Amino acid sequence: MTAALRAEWIKAATLRSTWLCLLVSAVAVAGIGVAVVASVGGAEAATRDHDPAVTAFYGLNFGHLAVVVLAVLLTAGEYARQTVHASLVAVPRRGTFLAAKVAVCAALVLAASAVTVPVTLVATQAFLGADAVSLATPGMLRSAVAAALYPTLLAVVCAGVALLLRDQAAALGLLVPFFLLLSPLLELVPGLQRAAVFLPDRAGAVAVRLHPRPIDVFGPVTGLAVLALWAAAAVLAAWWALRRRDA
C-alpha cells in the first residue's frame, strides 16, 4: 500500500493540472466569498435569518467545479491517457489501486481546503466590522471543519463515479451539470426540496450551515454523514466495477 500511495502521489504531483485545479478551487472559494461579503455582506448580516457561515463560504458553490475536474483527471484520466494498463500491472490488486488513488485525491483536496477555509473566513469577516464572526463564535469551528471536509468527500464521490464510468468526458458531462445546475435547482422545487437535501452536495451544504432551514430534515453532523455515505457508496461501486471488468 505504501508503494501504491507513493506511485499515485508521483503521478498526481507531476501533473500541472493537479496544481492548477487546486489553485482555481482556492481562488474561487476565497475570491468569490470575499466578493460576495464585500458587496452585500453588511446588508445581509442585518437580516434576521442571516447565516454567517453560508455567506463566508459562499465560494464553495463554485470551487466545486475545480474539485470535480481534479477528481476526474486523477481517476478516469488514466483511461483517457491509456496509462491504466501499466498502473494495474504495477499494482495488480484492484482494491489497493483504488484505495491509493482515492486517498491521494482526497488528501490533496483536504490539504488545500485546510488552508483555504481559514484564509477565506478571515478575509470575508474583515468587511463586516462589528458583525464579523470568528472560529471562537459558537458553531463556526464546526462549520469551518465541515467546509474543509465537504469538498474532500465530494472529491471522493466524483473519483468513485469517474472510475465507475471509466471515461473522462462522460464523467465530466455527468458530474459538472449535476452539481452545478441540477442539484441546486432540485432544492428550489417545492415538492422535491426535502428529498434534494439528501443529495451529496446539498447534504454537505447543510453541514456547513450554522442555522437550519425549514426544508432541512437533518442537522449538520447528519449532513456530513450523508455525504460520507455517498462517498463510501461511490468507492464501493468503483471497487466492484474494477474487480469485474478488464482494464
PDB file of C-alpha atoms in Angstrom:
ATOM      1  CA  MET A   1       0.000   0.000   0.000  1.00  0.00           C
ATOM      2  CA  THR A   2       2.866   2.367   0.772  1.00  0.00           C
ATOM      3  CA  ALA A   3       4.372   1.822  -2.669  1.00  0.00           C
ATOM      4  CA  ALA A   4       0.965   2.303  -4.314  1.00  0.00           C
ATOM      5  CA  LEU A   5       0.427   5.565  -2.425  1.00  0.00           C
ATOM      6  CA  ARG A   6       3.871   6.788  -3.435  1.00  0.00           C
ATOM      7  CA  ALA A   7       3.179   5.949  -7.074  1.00  0.00           C
ATOM      8  CA  GLU A   8      -0.175   7.731  -7.068  1.00  0.00           C
ATOM      9  CA  TRP A   9       1.395  10.750  -5.393  1.00  0.00           C
ATOM     10  CA  ILE A  10       4.089  10.936  -8.058  1.00  0.00           C
ATOM     11  CA  LYS A  11       1.501  10.677 -10.818  1.00  0.00           C
ATOM     12  CA  ALA A  12      -0.685  13.386  -9.268  1.00  0.00           C
ATOM     13  CA  ALA A  13       2.149  15.731  -8.289  1.00  0.00           C
ATOM     14  CA  THR A  14       3.767  15.672 -11.726  1.00  0.00           C
ATOM     15  CA  LEU A  15       0.581  16.750 -13.498  1.00  0.00           C
ATOM     16  CA  ARG A  16       0.278  20.523 -13.884  1.00  0.00           C
ATOM     17  CA  SER A  17      -3.490  20.121 -13.989  1.00  0.00           C
ATOM     18  CA  THR A  18      -3.460  18.914 -10.360  1.00  0.00           C
ATOM     19  CA  TRP A  19      -1.965  22.125  -9.012  1.00  0.00           C
ATOM     20  CA  LEU A  20      -3.977  24.269 -11.419  1.00  0.00           C
ATOM     21  CA  CYS A  21      -7.253  22.722 -10.226  1.00  0.00           C
ATOM     22  CA  LEU A  22      -6.302  23.179  -6.571  1.00  0.00           C
ATOM     23  CA  LEU A  23      -5.327  26.790  -7.234  1.00  0.00           C
ATOM     24  CA  VAL A  24      -8.555  27.521  -9.116  1.00  0.00           C
ATOM     25  CA  SER A  25     -10.583  25.942  -6.312  1.00  0.00           C
ATOM     26  CA  ALA A  26      -8.827  28.032  -3.651  1.00  0.00           C
ATOM     27  CA  VAL A  27      -9.168  31.249  -5.650  1.00  0.00           C
ATOM     28  CA  ALA A  28     -12.843  30.570  -6.344  1.00  0.00           C
ATOM     29  CA  VAL A  29     -13.690  29.791  -2.721  1.00  0.00           C
ATOM     30  CA  ALA A  30     -11.788  32.733  -1.256  1.00  0.00           C
ATOM     31  CA  GLY A  31     -12.265  35.225  -4.084  1.00  0.00           C
ATOM     32  CA  ILE A  32     -15.988  34.737  -4.599  1.00  0.00           C
ATOM     33  CA  GLY A  33     -16.575  34.629  -0.852  1.00  0.00           C
ATOM     34  CA  VAL A  34     -14.781  37.943  -0.381  1.00  0.00           C
ATOM     35  CA  ALA A  35     -16.591  39.497  -3.353  1.00  0.00           C
ATOM     36  CA  VAL A  36     -19.991  38.478  -2.026  1.00  0.00           C
ATOM     37  CA  VAL A  37     -19.326  39.702   1.505  1.00  0.00           C
ATOM     38  CA  ALA A  38     -17.794  42.952   0.275  1.00  0.00           C
ATOM     39  CA  SER A  39     -20.835  43.709  -1.891  1.00  0.00           C
ATOM     40  CA  VAL A  40     -23.818  42.526   0.170  1.00  0.00           C
ATOM     41  CA  GLY A  41     -22.304  41.274   3.419  1.00  0.00           C
ATOM     42  CA  GLY A  42     -23.267  44.250   5.570  1.00  0.00           C
ATOM     43  CA  ALA A  43     -26.877  44.318   4.412  1.00  0.00           C
ATOM     44  CA  GLU A  44     -27.137  40.541   4.669  1.00  0.00           C
ATOM     45  CA  ALA A  45     -25.748  40.491   8.209  1.00  0.00           C
ATOM     46  CA  ALA A  46     -28.518  42.858   9.309  1.00  0.00           C
ATOM     47  CA  THR A  47     -31.298  40.454   8.284  1.00  0.00           C
ATOM     48  CA  ARG A  48     -32.963  38.162  10.785  1.00  0.00           C
ATOM     49  CA  ASP A  49     -32.219  34.872   9.013  1.00  0.00           C
ATOM     50  CA  HIS A  50     -28.580  35.681   8.230  1.00  0.00           C
ATOM     51  CA  ASP A  51     -26.259  32.671   8.352  1.00  0.00           C
ATOM     52  CA  PRO A  52     -22.644  33.915   8.585  1.00  0.00           C
ATOM     53  CA  ALA A  53     -21.225  30.536   7.566  1.00  0.00           C
ATOM     54  CA  VAL A  54     -23.211  30.475   4.332  1.00  0.00           C
ATOM     55  CA  THR A  55     -22.047  33.991   3.462  1.00  0.00           C
ATOM     56  CA  ALA A  56     -18.407  33.379   4.376  1.00  0.00           C
ATOM     57  CA  PHE A  57     -18.145  30.117   2.463  1.00  0.00           C
ATOM     58  CA  TYR A  58     -20.383  31.045  -0.458  1.00  0.00           C
ATOM     59  CA  GLY A  59     -17.487  30.421  -2.825  1.00  0.00           C
ATOM     60  CA  LEU A  60     -17.666  26.689  -2.092  1.00  0.00           C
ATOM     61  CA  ASN A  61     -20.552  26.500  -4.556  1.00  0.00           C
ATOM     62  CA  PHE A  62     -18.167  27.494  -7.347  1.00  0.00           C
ATOM     63  CA  GLY A  63     -14.987  25.847  -6.110  1.00  0.00           C
ATOM     64  CA  HIS A  64     -16.739  22.513  -6.642  1.00  0.00           C
ATOM     65  CA  LEU A  65     -16.105  22.765 -10.371  1.00  0.00           C
ATOM     66  CA  ALA A  66     -12.326  22.554  -9.924  1.00  0.00           C
ATOM     67  CA  VAL A  67     -12.705  19.746  -7.374  1.00  0.00           C
ATOM     68  CA  VAL A  68     -14.823  17.715  -9.793  1.00  0.00           C
ATOM     69  CA  VAL A  69     -12.336  18.244 -12.613  1.00  0.00           C
ATOM     70  CA  LEU A  70      -9.407  17.269 -10.376  1.00  0.00           C
ATOM     71  CA  ALA A  71     -11.079  14.059  -9.187  1.00  0.00           C
ATOM     72  CA  VAL A  72     -11.952  13.047 -12.738  1.00  0.00           C
ATOM     73  CA  LEU A  73      -8.481  13.810 -14.117  1.00  0.00           C
ATOM     74  CA  LEU A  74      -6.778  11.776 -11.400  1.00  0.00           C
ATOM     75  CA  THR A  75      -9.012   8.748 -11.941  1.00  0.00           C
ATOM     76  CA  ALA A  76     -10.738   8.480 -15.329  1.00  0.00           C
ATOM     77  CA  GLY A  77      -7.858  10.469 -16.791  1.00  0.00           C
ATOM     78  CA  GLU A  78      -5.763   7.295 -16.669  1.00  0.00           C
ATOM     79  CA  TYR A  79      -8.203   5.631 -19.052  1.00  0.00           C
ATOM     80  CA  ALA A  80      -8.086   8.626 -21.382  1.00  0.00           C
ATOM     81  CA  ARG A  81      -4.277   8.583 -21.424  1.00  0.00           C
ATOM     82  CA  GLN A  82      -4.157   4.763 -21.713  1.00  0.00           C
ATOM     83  CA  THR A  83      -1.823   4.565 -18.701  1.00  0.00           C
ATOM     84  CA  VAL A  84      -4.192   2.499 -16.577  1.00  0.00           C
ATOM     85  CA  HIS A  85      -2.812  -0.745 -18.037  1.00  0.00           C
ATOM     86  CA  ALA A  86       0.680  -0.001 -16.732  1.00  0.00           C
ATOM     87  CA  SER A  87      -0.757   1.066 -13.385  1.00  0.00           C
ATOM     88  CA  LEU A  88      -2.677  -2.197 -12.966  1.00  0.00           C
ATOM     89  CA  VAL A  89       0.380  -4.224 -13.962  1.00  0.00           C
ATOM     90  CA  ALA A  90       2.357  -2.403 -11.258  1.00  0.00           C
ATOM     91  CA  VAL A  91      -0.489  -2.704  -8.714  1.00  0.00           C
ATOM     92  CA  PRO A  92      -2.476  -5.825  -9.681  1.00  0.00           C
ATOM     93  CA  ARG A  93      -4.649  -5.730  -6.566  1.00  0.00           C
ATOM     94  CA  ARG A  94      -7.582  -3.614  -7.667  1.00  0.00           C
ATOM     95  CA  GLY A  95      -8.573  -2.684  -4.126  1.00  0.00           C
ATOM     96  CA  THR A  96      -5.088  -1.359  -3.347  1.00  0.00           C
ATOM     97  CA  PHE A  97      -5.009   0.538  -6.638  1.00  0.00           C
ATOM     98  CA  LEU A  98      -8.389   2.137  -5.930  1.00  0.00           C
ATOM     99  CA  ALA A  99      -7.635   2.946  -2.285  1.00  0.00           C
ATOM    100  CA  ALA A 100      -4.320   4.606  -3.126  1.00  0.00           C
ATOM    101  CA  LYS A 101      -5.788   6.681  -5.931  1.00  0.00           C
ATOM    102  CA  VAL A 102      -8.778   7.877  -3.889  1.00  0.00           C
ATOM    103  CA  ALA A 103      -6.615   8.543  -0.815  1.00  0.00           C
ATOM    104  CA  VAL A 104      -4.185  10.758  -2.740  1.00  0.00           C
ATOM    105  CA  CYS A 105      -7.037  12.663  -4.378  1.00  0.00           C
ATOM    106  CA  ALA A 106      -8.783  13.208  -1.035  1.00  0.00           C
ATOM    107  CA  ALA A 107      -5.546  14.191   0.715  1.00  0.00           C
ATOM    108  CA  LEU A 108      -4.760  16.836  -1.905  1.00  0.00           C
ATOM    109  CA  VAL A 109      -8.214  18.410  -1.655  1.00  0.00           C
ATOM    110  CA  LEU A 110      -8.214  18.251   2.149  1.00  0.00           C
ATOM    111  CA  ALA A 111      -4.782  19.888   2.380  1.00  0.00           C
ATOM    112  CA  ALA A 112      -5.834  22.694   0.042  1.00  0.00           C
ATOM    113  CA  SER A 113      -9.130  23.170   1.887  1.00  0.00           C
ATOM    114  CA  ALA A 114      -7.431  23.239   5.287  1.00  0.00           C
ATOM    115  CA  VAL A 115      -5.538  26.323   4.120  1.00  0.00           C
ATOM    116  CA  THR A 116      -8.293  27.939   2.056  1.00  0.00           C
ATOM    117  CA  VAL A 117     -11.071  27.757   4.660  1.00  0.00           C
ATOM    118  CA  PRO A 118      -9.424  29.768   7.477  1.00  0.00           C
ATOM    119  CA  VAL A 119      -7.988  32.267   4.998  1.00  0.00           C
ATOM    120  CA  THR A 120     -11.455  32.723   3.492  1.00  0.00           C
ATOM    121  CA  LEU A 121     -13.043  33.173   6.892  1.00  0.00           C
ATOM    122  CA  VAL A 122     -10.558  35.831   7.967  1.00  0.00           C
ATOM    123  CA  ALA A 123     -10.709  37.652   4.619  1.00  0.00           C
ATOM    124  CA  THR A 124     -14.503  37.750   4.427  1.00  0.00           C
ATOM    125  CA  GLN A 125     -15.039  38.864   8.023  1.00  0.00           C
ATOM    126  CA  ALA A 126     -12.683  41.809   7.551  1.00  0.00           C
ATOM    127  CA  PHE A 127     -15.508  43.556   5.661  1.00  0.00           C
ATOM    128  CA  LEU A 128     -18.198  43.085   8.328  1.00  0.00           C
ATOM    129  CA  GLY A 129     -16.871  45.133  11.231  1.00  0.00           C
ATOM    130  CA  ALA A 130     -18.994  44.592  14.344  1.00  0.00           C
ATOM    131  CA  ASP A 131     -20.979  41.828  12.615  1.00  0.00           C
ATOM    132  CA  ALA A 132     -17.874  39.737  11.934  1.00  0.00           C
ATOM    133  CA  VAL A 133     -17.556  36.213  13.315  1.00  0.00           C
ATOM    134  CA  SER A 134     -14.514  34.070  14.074  1.00  0.00           C
ATOM    135  CA  LEU A 135     -13.666  30.493  14.967  1.00  0.00           C
ATOM    136  CA  ALA A 136     -14.484  31.408  18.563  1.00  0.00           C
ATOM    137  CA  THR A 137     -18.093  32.165  17.579  1.00  0.00           C
ATOM    138  CA  PRO A 138     -20.339  29.279  18.693  1.00  0.00           C
ATOM    139  CA  GLY A 139     -20.696  26.814  15.826  1.00  0.00           C
ATOM    140  CA  MET A 140     -18.145  28.435  13.500  1.00  0.00           C
ATOM    141  CA  LEU A 141     -15.345  25.971  14.264  1.00  0.00           C
ATOM    142  CA  ARG A 142     -17.664  23.105  13.389  1.00  0.00           C
ATOM    143  CA  SER A 143     -18.744  24.938  10.246  1.00  0.00           C
ATOM    144  CA  ALA A 144     -15.128  25.555   9.209  1.00  0.00           C
ATOM    145  CA  VAL A 145     -14.245  21.884   9.677  1.00  0.00           C
ATOM    146  CA  ALA A 146     -17.291  20.924   7.617  1.00  0.00           C
ATOM    147  CA  ALA A 147     -16.275  23.444   4.926  1.00  0.00           C
ATOM    148  CA  ALA A 148     -12.940  21.610   4.597  1.00  0.00           C
ATOM    149  CA  LEU A 149     -14.426  18.100   4.685  1.00  0.00           C
ATOM    150  CA  TYR A 150     -17.248  18.978   2.284  1.00  0.00           C
ATOM    151  CA  PRO A 151     -15.102  19.342  -0.907  1.00  0.00           C
ATOM    152  CA  THR A 152     -12.884  16.463   0.236  1.00  0.00           C
ATOM    153  CA  LEU A 153     -15.757  13.988   0.458  1.00  0.00           C
ATOM    154  CA  LEU A 154     -17.254  15.405  -2.733  1.00  0.00           C
ATOM    155  CA  ALA A 155     -13.943  14.671  -4.478  1.00  0.00           C
ATOM    156  CA  VAL A 156     -14.189  11.061  -3.271  1.00  0.00           C
ATOM    157  CA  VAL A 157     -17.713  10.811  -4.703  1.00  0.00           C
ATOM    158  CA  CYS A 158     -16.505  12.156  -8.053  1.00  0.00           C
ATOM    159  CA  ALA A 159     -13.449   9.884  -8.076  1.00  0.00           C
ATOM    160  CA  GLY A 160     -15.641   6.842  -7.499  1.00  0.00           C
ATOM    161  CA  VAL A 161     -18.099   7.828 -10.230  1.00  0.00           C
ATOM    162  CA  ALA A 162     -15.271   8.567 -12.674  1.00  0.00           C
ATOM    163  CA  LEU A 163     -13.677   5.152 -12.065  1.00  0.00           C
ATOM    164  CA  LEU A 164     -17.081   3.540 -12.450  1.00  0.00           C
ATOM    165  CA  LEU A 165     -17.665   5.249 -15.807  1.00  0.00           C
ATOM    166  CA  ARG A 166     -14.007   4.873 -16.936  1.00  0.00           C
ATOM    167  CA  ASP A 167     -14.490   7.779 -19.323  1.00  0.00           C
ATOM    168  CA  GLN A 168     -13.216  11.277 -18.644  1.00  0.00           C
ATOM    169  CA  ALA A 169     -15.657  13.089 -20.917  1.00  0.00           C
ATOM    170  CA  ALA A 170     -18.655  11.089 -19.676  1.00  0.00           C
ATOM    171  CA  ALA A 171     -17.738  11.694 -16.029  1.00  0.00           C
ATOM    172  CA  LEU A 172     -17.340  15.440 -16.527  1.00  0.00           C
ATOM    173  CA  GLY A 173     -20.500  15.566 -18.633  1.00  0.00           C
ATOM    174  CA  LEU A 174     -22.444  13.939 -15.807  1.00  0.00           C
ATOM    175  CA  LEU A 175     -20.902  15.424 -12.666  1.00  0.00           C
ATOM    176  CA  VAL A 176     -20.416  19.083 -13.637  1.00  0.00           C
ATOM    177  CA  PRO A 177     -24.037  19.753 -14.724  1.00  0.00           C
ATOM    178  CA  PHE A 178     -25.373  17.690 -11.832  1.00  0.00           C
ATOM    179  CA  PHE A 179     -23.545  19.525  -9.052  1.00  0.00           C
ATOM    180  CA  LEU A 180     -23.596  22.991 -10.589  1.00  0.00           C
ATOM    181  CA  LEU A 181     -27.101  23.042 -12.104  1.00  0.00           C
ATOM    182  CA  LEU A 182     -29.413  20.116 -11.432  1.00  0.00           C
ATOM    183  CA  SER A 183     -28.858  19.591  -7.722  1.00  0.00           C
ATOM    184  CA  PRO A 184     -29.259  23.278  -6.722  1.00  0.00           C
ATOM    185  CA  LEU A 185     -32.355  23.572  -8.939  1.00  0.00           C
ATOM    186  CA  LEU A 186     -33.978  20.498  -7.381  1.00  0.00           C
ATOM    187  CA  GLU A 187     -33.633  22.156  -3.982  1.00  0.00           C
ATOM    188  CA  LEU A 188     -35.823  25.006  -5.272  1.00  0.00           C
ATOM    189  CA  VAL A 189     -38.695  22.781  -6.451  1.00  0.00           C
ATOM    190  CA  PRO A 190     -41.324  22.812  -3.663  1.00  0.00           C
ATOM    191  CA  GLY A 191     -42.243  19.147  -3.913  1.00  0.00           C
ATOM    192  CA  LEU A 192     -38.638  17.949  -4.084  1.00  0.00           C
ATOM    193  CA  GLN A 193     -36.892  20.188  -1.560  1.00  0.00           C
ATOM    194  CA  ARG A 194     -36.823  17.739   1.346  1.00  0.00           C
ATOM    195  CA  ALA A 195     -35.630  14.933  -0.909  1.00  0.00           C
ATOM    196  CA  ALA A 196     -32.996  17.117  -2.590  1.00  0.00           C
ATOM    197  CA  VAL A 197     -31.170  17.771   0.686  1.00  0.00           C
ATOM    198  CA  PHE A 198     -30.143  14.093   0.658  1.00  0.00           C
ATOM    199  CA  LEU A 199     -28.079  14.631  -2.496  1.00  0.00           C
ATOM    200  CA  PRO A 200     -24.329  14.660  -1.758  1.00  0.00           C
ATOM    201  CA  ASP A 201     -23.590  18.324  -2.372  1.00  0.00           C
ATOM    202  CA  ARG A 202     -26.807  19.527  -0.705  1.00  0.00           C
ATOM    203  CA  ALA A 203     -26.102  17.394   2.371  1.00  0.00           C
ATOM    204  CA  GLY A 204     -22.607  18.873   2.529  1.00  0.00           C
ATOM    205  CA  ALA A 205     -24.062  22.375   2.332  1.00  0.00           C
ATOM    206  CA  VAL A 206     -26.307  21.585   5.299  1.00  0.00           C
ATOM    207  CA  ALA A 207     -23.201  20.531   7.249  1.00  0.00           C
ATOM    208  CA  VAL A 208     -21.623  23.953   6.687  1.00  0.00           C
ATOM    209  CA  ARG A 209     -24.654  25.956   7.808  1.00  0.00           C
ATOM    210  CA  LEU A 210     -24.931  27.421  11.310  1.00  0.00           C
ATOM    211  CA  HIS A 211     -28.717  27.686  11.312  1.00  0.00           C
ATOM    212  CA  PRO A 212     -31.213  25.142   9.921  1.00  0.00           C
ATOM    213  CA  ARG A 213     -33.718  25.979   7.201  1.00  0.00           C
ATOM    214  CA  PRO A 214     -37.365  24.830   7.123  1.00  0.00           C
ATOM    215  CA  ILE A 215     -36.547  22.334   4.344  1.00  0.00           C
ATOM    216  CA  ASP A 216     -33.674  20.703   6.250  1.00  0.00           C
ATOM    217  CA  VAL A 217     -34.637  17.285   7.585  1.00  0.00           C
ATOM    218  CA  PHE A 218     -31.358  16.703   9.440  1.00  0.00           C
ATOM    219  CA  GLY A 219     -28.650  18.667  11.176  1.00  0.00           C
ATOM    220  CA  PRO A 220     -25.037  19.465  10.246  1.00  0.00           C
ATOM    221  CA  VAL A 221     -23.468  16.285  11.651  1.00  0.00           C
ATOM    222  CA  THR A 222     -26.001  14.087   9.893  1.00  0.00           C
ATOM    223  CA  GLY A 223     -25.483  16.075   6.706  1.00  0.00           C
ATOM    224  CA  LEU A 224     -21.782  15.301   6.784  1.00  0.00           C
ATOM    225  CA  ALA A 225     -22.606  11.646   7.489  1.00  0.00           C
ATOM    226  CA  VAL A 226     -24.951  11.539   4.485  1.00  0.00           C
ATOM    227  CA  LEU A 227     -22.188  12.930   2.272  1.00  0.00           C
ATOM    228  CA  ALA A 228     -19.753  10.364   3.705  1.00  0.00           C
ATOM    229  CA  LEU A 229     -22.221   7.585   2.865  1.00  0.00           C
ATOM    230  CA  TRP A 230     -22.411   8.829  -0.714  1.00  0.00           C
ATOM    231  CA  ALA A 231     -18.601   8.791  -0.865  1.00  0.00           C
ATOM    232  CA  ALA A 232     -18.454   5.242   0.519  1.00  0.00           C
ATOM    233  CA  ALA A 233     -21.120   4.070  -1.931  1.00  0.00           C
ATOM    234  CA  ALA A 234     -19.256   5.601  -4.897  1.00  0.00           C
ATOM    235  CA  VAL A 235     -15.969   3.955  -3.868  1.00  0.00           C
ATOM    236  CA  LEU A 236     -17.645   0.585  -3.313  1.00  0.00           C
ATOM    237  CA  ALA A 237     -19.298   0.790  -6.733  1.00  0.00           C
ATOM    238  CA  ALA A 238     -15.942   1.630  -8.317  1.00  0.00           C
ATOM    239  CA  TRP A 239     -14.284  -1.279  -6.475  1.00  0.00           C
ATOM    240  CA  TRP A 240     -16.980  -3.661  -7.696  1.00  0.00           C
ATOM    241  CA  ALA A 241     -16.545  -2.465 -11.273  1.00  0.00           C
ATOM    242  CA  LEU A 242     -12.739  -2.669 -11.134  1.00  0.00           C
ATOM    243  CA  ARG A 243     -12.871  -6.254  -9.912  1.00  0.00           C
ATOM    244  CA  ARG A 244     -15.353  -7.408 -12.545  1.00  0.00           C
ATOM    245  CA  ARG A 245     -14.062  -5.578 -15.625  1.00  0.00           C
ATOM    246  CA  ASP A 246     -10.922  -5.826 -17.660  1.00  0.00           C
ATOM    247  CA  ALA A 247      -8.824  -2.692 -17.978  1.00  0.00           C
TER     248      ALA A 247
END
